[in-house]
PDB file of C-alpha atoms in Angstrom:
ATOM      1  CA  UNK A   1     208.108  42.212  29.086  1.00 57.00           C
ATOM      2  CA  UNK A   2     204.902  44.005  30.433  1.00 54.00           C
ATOM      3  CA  UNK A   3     203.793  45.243  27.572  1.00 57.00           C
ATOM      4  CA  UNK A   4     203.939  41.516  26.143  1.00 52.00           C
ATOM      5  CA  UNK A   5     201.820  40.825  29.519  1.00 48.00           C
ATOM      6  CA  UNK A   6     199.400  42.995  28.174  1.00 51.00           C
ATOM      7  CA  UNK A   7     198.933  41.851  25.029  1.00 50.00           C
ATOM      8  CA  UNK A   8     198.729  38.294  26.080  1.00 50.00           C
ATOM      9  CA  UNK A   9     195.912  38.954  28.094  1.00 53.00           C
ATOM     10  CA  UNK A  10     193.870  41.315  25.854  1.00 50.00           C
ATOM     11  CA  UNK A  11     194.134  38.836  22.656  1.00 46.00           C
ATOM     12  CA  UNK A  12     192.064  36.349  24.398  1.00 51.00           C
ATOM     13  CA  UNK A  13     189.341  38.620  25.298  1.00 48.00           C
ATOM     14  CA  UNK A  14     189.118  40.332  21.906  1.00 45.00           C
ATOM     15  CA  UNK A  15     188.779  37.062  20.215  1.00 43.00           C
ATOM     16  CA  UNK A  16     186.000  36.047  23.099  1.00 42.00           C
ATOM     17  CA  UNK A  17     184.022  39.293  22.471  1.00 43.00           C
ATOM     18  CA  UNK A  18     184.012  39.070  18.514  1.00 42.00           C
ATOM     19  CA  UNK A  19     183.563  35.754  18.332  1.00 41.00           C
ATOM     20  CA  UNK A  20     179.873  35.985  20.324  1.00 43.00           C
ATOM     21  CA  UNK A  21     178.341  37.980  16.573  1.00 41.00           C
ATOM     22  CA  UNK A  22     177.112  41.441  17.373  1.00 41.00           C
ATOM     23  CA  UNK A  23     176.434  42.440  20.426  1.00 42.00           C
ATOM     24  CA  UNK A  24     176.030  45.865  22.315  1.00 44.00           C
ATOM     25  CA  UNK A  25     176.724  46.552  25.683  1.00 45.00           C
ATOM     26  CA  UNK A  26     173.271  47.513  26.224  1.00 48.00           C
ATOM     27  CA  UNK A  27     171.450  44.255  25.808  1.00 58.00           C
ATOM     28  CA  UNK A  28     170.597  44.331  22.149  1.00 71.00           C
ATOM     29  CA  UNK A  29     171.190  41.565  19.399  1.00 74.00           C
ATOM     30  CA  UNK A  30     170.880  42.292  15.776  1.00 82.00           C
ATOM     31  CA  UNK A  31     170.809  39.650  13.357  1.00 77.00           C
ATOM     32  CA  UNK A  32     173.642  39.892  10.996  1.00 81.00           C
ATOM     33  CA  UNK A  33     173.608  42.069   8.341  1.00 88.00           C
ATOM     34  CA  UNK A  34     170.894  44.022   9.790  1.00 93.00           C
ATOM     35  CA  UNK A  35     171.664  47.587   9.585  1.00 95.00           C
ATOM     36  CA  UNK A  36     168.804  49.889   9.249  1.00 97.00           C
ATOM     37  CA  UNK A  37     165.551  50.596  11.065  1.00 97.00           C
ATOM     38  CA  UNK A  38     162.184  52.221  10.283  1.00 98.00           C
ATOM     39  CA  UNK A  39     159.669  53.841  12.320  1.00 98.00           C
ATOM     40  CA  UNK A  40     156.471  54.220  10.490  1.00 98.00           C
ATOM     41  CA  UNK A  41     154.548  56.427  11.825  1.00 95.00           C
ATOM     42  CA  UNK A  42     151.886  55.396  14.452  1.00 97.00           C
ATOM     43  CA  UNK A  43     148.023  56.268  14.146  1.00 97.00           C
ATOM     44  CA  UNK A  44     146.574  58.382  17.366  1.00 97.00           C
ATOM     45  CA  UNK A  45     143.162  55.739  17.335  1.00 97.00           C
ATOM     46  CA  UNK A  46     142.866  56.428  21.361  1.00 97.00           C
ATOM     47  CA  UNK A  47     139.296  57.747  22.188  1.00 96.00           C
ATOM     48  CA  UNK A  48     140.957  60.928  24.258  1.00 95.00           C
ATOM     49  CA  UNK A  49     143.503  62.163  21.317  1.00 94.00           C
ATOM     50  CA  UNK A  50     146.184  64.456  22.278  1.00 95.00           C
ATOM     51  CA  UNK A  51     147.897  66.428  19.846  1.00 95.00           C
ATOM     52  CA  UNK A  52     151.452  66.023  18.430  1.00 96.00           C
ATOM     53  CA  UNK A  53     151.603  62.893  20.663  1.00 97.00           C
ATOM     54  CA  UNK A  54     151.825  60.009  17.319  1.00 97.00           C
ATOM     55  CA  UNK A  55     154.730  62.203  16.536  1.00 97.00           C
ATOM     56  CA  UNK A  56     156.557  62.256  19.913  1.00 97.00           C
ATOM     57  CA  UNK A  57     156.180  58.960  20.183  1.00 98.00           C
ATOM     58  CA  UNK A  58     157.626  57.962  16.815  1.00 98.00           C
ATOM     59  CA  UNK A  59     160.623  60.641  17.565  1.00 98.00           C
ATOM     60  CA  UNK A  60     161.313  59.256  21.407  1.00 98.00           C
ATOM     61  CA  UNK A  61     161.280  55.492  19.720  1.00 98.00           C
ATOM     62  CA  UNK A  62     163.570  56.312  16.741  1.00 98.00           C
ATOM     63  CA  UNK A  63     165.931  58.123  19.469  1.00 98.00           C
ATOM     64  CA  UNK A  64     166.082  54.941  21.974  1.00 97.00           C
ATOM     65  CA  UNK A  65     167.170  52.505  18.610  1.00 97.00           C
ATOM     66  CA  UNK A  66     169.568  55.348  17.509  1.00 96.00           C
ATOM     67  CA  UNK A  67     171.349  55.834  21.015  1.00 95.00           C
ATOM     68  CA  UNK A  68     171.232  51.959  21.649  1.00 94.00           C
ATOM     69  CA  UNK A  69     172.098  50.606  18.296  1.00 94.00           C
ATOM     70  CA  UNK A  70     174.999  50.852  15.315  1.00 93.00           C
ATOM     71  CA  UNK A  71     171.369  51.079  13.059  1.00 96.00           C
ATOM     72  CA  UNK A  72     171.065  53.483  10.416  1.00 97.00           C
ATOM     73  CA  UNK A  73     167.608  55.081  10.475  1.00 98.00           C
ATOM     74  CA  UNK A  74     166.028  54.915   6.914  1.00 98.00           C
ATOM     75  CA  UNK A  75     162.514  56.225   5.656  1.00 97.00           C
ATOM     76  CA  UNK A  76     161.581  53.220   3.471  1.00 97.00           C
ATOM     77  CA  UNK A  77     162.643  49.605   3.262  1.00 97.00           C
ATOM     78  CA  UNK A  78     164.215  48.925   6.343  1.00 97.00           C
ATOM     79  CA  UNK A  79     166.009  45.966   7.687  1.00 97.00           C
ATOM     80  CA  UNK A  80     163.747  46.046  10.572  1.00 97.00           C
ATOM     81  CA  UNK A  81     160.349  47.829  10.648  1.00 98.00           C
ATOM     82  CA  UNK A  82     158.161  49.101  13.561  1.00 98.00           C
ATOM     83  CA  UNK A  83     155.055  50.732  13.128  1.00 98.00           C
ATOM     84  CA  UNK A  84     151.450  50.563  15.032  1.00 98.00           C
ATOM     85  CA  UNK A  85     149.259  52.869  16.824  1.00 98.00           C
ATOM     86  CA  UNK A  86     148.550  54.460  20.357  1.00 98.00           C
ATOM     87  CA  UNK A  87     145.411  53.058  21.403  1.00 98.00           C
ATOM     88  CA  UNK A  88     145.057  54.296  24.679  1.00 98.00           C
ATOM     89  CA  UNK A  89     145.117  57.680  26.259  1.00 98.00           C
ATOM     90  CA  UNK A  90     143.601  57.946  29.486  1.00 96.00           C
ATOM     91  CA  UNK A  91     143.592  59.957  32.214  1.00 94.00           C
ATOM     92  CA  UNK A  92     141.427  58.756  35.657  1.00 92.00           C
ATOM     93  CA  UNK A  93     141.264  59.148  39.321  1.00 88.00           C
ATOM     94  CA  UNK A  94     143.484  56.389  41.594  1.00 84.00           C
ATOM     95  CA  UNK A  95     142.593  57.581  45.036  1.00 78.00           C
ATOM     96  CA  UNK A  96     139.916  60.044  46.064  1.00 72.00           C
ATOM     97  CA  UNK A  97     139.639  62.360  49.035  1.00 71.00           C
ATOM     98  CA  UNK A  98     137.004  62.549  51.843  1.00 70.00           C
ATOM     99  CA  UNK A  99     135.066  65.454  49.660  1.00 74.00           C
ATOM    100  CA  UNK A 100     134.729  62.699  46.716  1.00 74.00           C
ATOM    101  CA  UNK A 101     137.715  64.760  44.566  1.00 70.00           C
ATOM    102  CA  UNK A 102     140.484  63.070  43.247  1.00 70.00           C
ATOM    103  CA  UNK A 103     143.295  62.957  45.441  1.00 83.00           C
ATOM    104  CA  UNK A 104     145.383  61.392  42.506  1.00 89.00           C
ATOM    105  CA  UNK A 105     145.367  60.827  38.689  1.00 91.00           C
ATOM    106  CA  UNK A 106     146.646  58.329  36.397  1.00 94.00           C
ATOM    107  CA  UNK A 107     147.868  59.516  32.902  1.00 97.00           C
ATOM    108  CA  UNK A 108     147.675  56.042  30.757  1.00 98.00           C
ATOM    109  CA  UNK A 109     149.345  55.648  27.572  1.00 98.00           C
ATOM    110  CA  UNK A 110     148.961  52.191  25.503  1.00 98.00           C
ATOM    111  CA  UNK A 111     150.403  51.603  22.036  1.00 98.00           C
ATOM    112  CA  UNK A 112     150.223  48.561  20.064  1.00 98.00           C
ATOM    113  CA  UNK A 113     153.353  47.944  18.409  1.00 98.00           C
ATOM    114  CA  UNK A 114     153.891  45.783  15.005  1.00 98.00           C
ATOM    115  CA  UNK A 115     157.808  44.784  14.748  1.00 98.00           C
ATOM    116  CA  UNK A 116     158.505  43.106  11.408  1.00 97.00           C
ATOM    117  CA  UNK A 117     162.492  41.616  10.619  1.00 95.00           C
ATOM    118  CA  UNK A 118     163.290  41.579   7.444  1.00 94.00           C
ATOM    119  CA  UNK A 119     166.563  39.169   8.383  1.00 91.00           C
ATOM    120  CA  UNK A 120     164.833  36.972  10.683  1.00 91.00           C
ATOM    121  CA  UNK A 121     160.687  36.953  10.269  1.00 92.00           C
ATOM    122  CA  UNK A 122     160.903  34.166  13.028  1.00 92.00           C
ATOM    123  CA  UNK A 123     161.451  37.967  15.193  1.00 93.00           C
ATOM    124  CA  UNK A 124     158.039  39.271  13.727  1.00 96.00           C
ATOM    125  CA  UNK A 125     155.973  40.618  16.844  1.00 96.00           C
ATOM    126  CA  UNK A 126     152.880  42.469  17.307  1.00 98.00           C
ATOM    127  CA  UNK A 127     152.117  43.392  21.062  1.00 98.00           C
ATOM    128  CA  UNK A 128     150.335  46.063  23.190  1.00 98.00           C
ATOM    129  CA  UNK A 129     152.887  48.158  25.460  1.00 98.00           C
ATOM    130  CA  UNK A 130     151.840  50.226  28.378  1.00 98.00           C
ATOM    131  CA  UNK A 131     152.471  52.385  31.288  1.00 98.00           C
ATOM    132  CA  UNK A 132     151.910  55.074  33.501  1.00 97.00           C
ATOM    133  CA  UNK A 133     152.220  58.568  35.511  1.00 96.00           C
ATOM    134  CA  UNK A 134     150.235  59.612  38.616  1.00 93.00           C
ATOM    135  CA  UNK A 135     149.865  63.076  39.340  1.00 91.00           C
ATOM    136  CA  UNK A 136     148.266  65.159  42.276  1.00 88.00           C
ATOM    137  CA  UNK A 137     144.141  65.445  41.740  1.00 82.00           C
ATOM    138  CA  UNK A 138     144.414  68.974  42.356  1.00 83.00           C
ATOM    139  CA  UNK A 139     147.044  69.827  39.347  1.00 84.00           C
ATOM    140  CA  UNK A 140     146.331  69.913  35.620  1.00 87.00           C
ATOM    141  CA  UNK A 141     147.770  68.056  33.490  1.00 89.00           C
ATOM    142  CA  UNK A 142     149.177  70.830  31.580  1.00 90.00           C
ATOM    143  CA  UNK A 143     152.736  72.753  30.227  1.00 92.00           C
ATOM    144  CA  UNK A 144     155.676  71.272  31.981  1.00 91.00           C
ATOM    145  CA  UNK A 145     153.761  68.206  33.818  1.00 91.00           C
ATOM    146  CA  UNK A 146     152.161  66.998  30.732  1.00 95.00           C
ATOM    147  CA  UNK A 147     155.166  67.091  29.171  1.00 95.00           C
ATOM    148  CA  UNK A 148     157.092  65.465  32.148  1.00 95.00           C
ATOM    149  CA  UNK A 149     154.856  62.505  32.375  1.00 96.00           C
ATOM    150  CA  UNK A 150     154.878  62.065  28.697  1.00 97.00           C
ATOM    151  CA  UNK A 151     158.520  61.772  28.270  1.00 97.00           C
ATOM    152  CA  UNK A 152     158.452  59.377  31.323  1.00 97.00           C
ATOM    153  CA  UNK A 153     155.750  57.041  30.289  1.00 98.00           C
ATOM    154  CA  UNK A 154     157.660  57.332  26.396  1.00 98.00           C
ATOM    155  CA  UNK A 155     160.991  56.350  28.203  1.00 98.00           C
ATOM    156  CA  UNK A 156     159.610  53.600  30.019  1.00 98.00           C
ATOM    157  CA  UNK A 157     157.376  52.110  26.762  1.00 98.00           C
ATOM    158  CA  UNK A 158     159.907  52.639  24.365  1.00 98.00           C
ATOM    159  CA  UNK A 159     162.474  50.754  26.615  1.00 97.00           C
ATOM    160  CA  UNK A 160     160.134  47.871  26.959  1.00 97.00           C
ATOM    161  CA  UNK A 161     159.640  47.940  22.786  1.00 98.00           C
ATOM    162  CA  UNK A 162     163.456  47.618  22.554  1.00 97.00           C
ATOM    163  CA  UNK A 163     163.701  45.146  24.894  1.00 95.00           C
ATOM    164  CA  UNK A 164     161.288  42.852  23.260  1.00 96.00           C
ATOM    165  CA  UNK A 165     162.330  43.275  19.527  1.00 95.00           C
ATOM    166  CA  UNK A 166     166.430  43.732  20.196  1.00 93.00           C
ATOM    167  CA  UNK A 167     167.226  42.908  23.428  1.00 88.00           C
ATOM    168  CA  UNK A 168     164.690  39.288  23.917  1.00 73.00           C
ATOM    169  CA  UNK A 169     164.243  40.516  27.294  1.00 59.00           C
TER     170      UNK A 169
END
């Protein structure tokens, strides 16, 4: 009799769950019979270029889709298509010390993002994404700490990029 219990009570919720179209637990809805993704790869056009960063970026955003999504990632002629370029790169004093040094820096990054849906064009976007890392004035950004606040300010871009092209946050 209990395991009848069981069932009874897991059928409904089953049916609930597929019946809402595809949906991921982390906040994402893809059109049906969307299943691939692109990331083209994104022009360094900031005025203070770093190098390798176009392709960390491209990597950290094609790893956020890939961990969040059932999408296959494809080189050419994908379902959905995101491509762009980093347009800022920035690095400037936020507070300053009695001796006129920095006391702490801001590392900017900005990338403009193009999103283009293949299944649903009324999804097209094109937007500028942002954020930030302070560090102490008196270290360089350098080695481990550069690469610390780059994978933080990635996280935190390429979160918001997913949110507002899968998720409609």
């Amino acid at each position: 009799m209990k395991n009848y219990l069981k069932y009874f009570i897991l059928l409904p919720f089953t049916f609930l769950l597929s019946s809402c179209g595809f949906y991921s637990f982390t906040g994402a809805s893809v059109p049906a019979g969307t299943e691939t993704y692109q990331v083209n790869r994104f022009e360094n056009n900031a005025l203070l270029v770093e190098p390798g960063l176009e392709r960390d970026f491209k990597i950290a955003l094609e790893d956020l889709i890939q961990n969040q999504t059932n999408l296959t990632l494809v080189q050419s002629n994908g379902d959905l298509v995101y491509e762009g370029e980093i347009t800022e790169y920035r690095i400037s004093p936020t507070t300053a010390t009695s001796e006129n040094t920095a006391a702490q820096n801001r590392l900017t990054i900005s990338v403009k993002v193009r999103f283009f849906n293949k299944k649903k064009e009324d999804d097209d976007l094109e937007q500028t994404f942002s954020f930030f890392k302070d560090y102490p004035g008196s270290a360089q950004l350098v080695g481990a700490q550069k690469a610390t606040a780059h994978e933080e300010i990635f996280e935190r871009i390429t979160q918001d990029i997913f949110n507002a092209t899968l998720a409609k946050w």
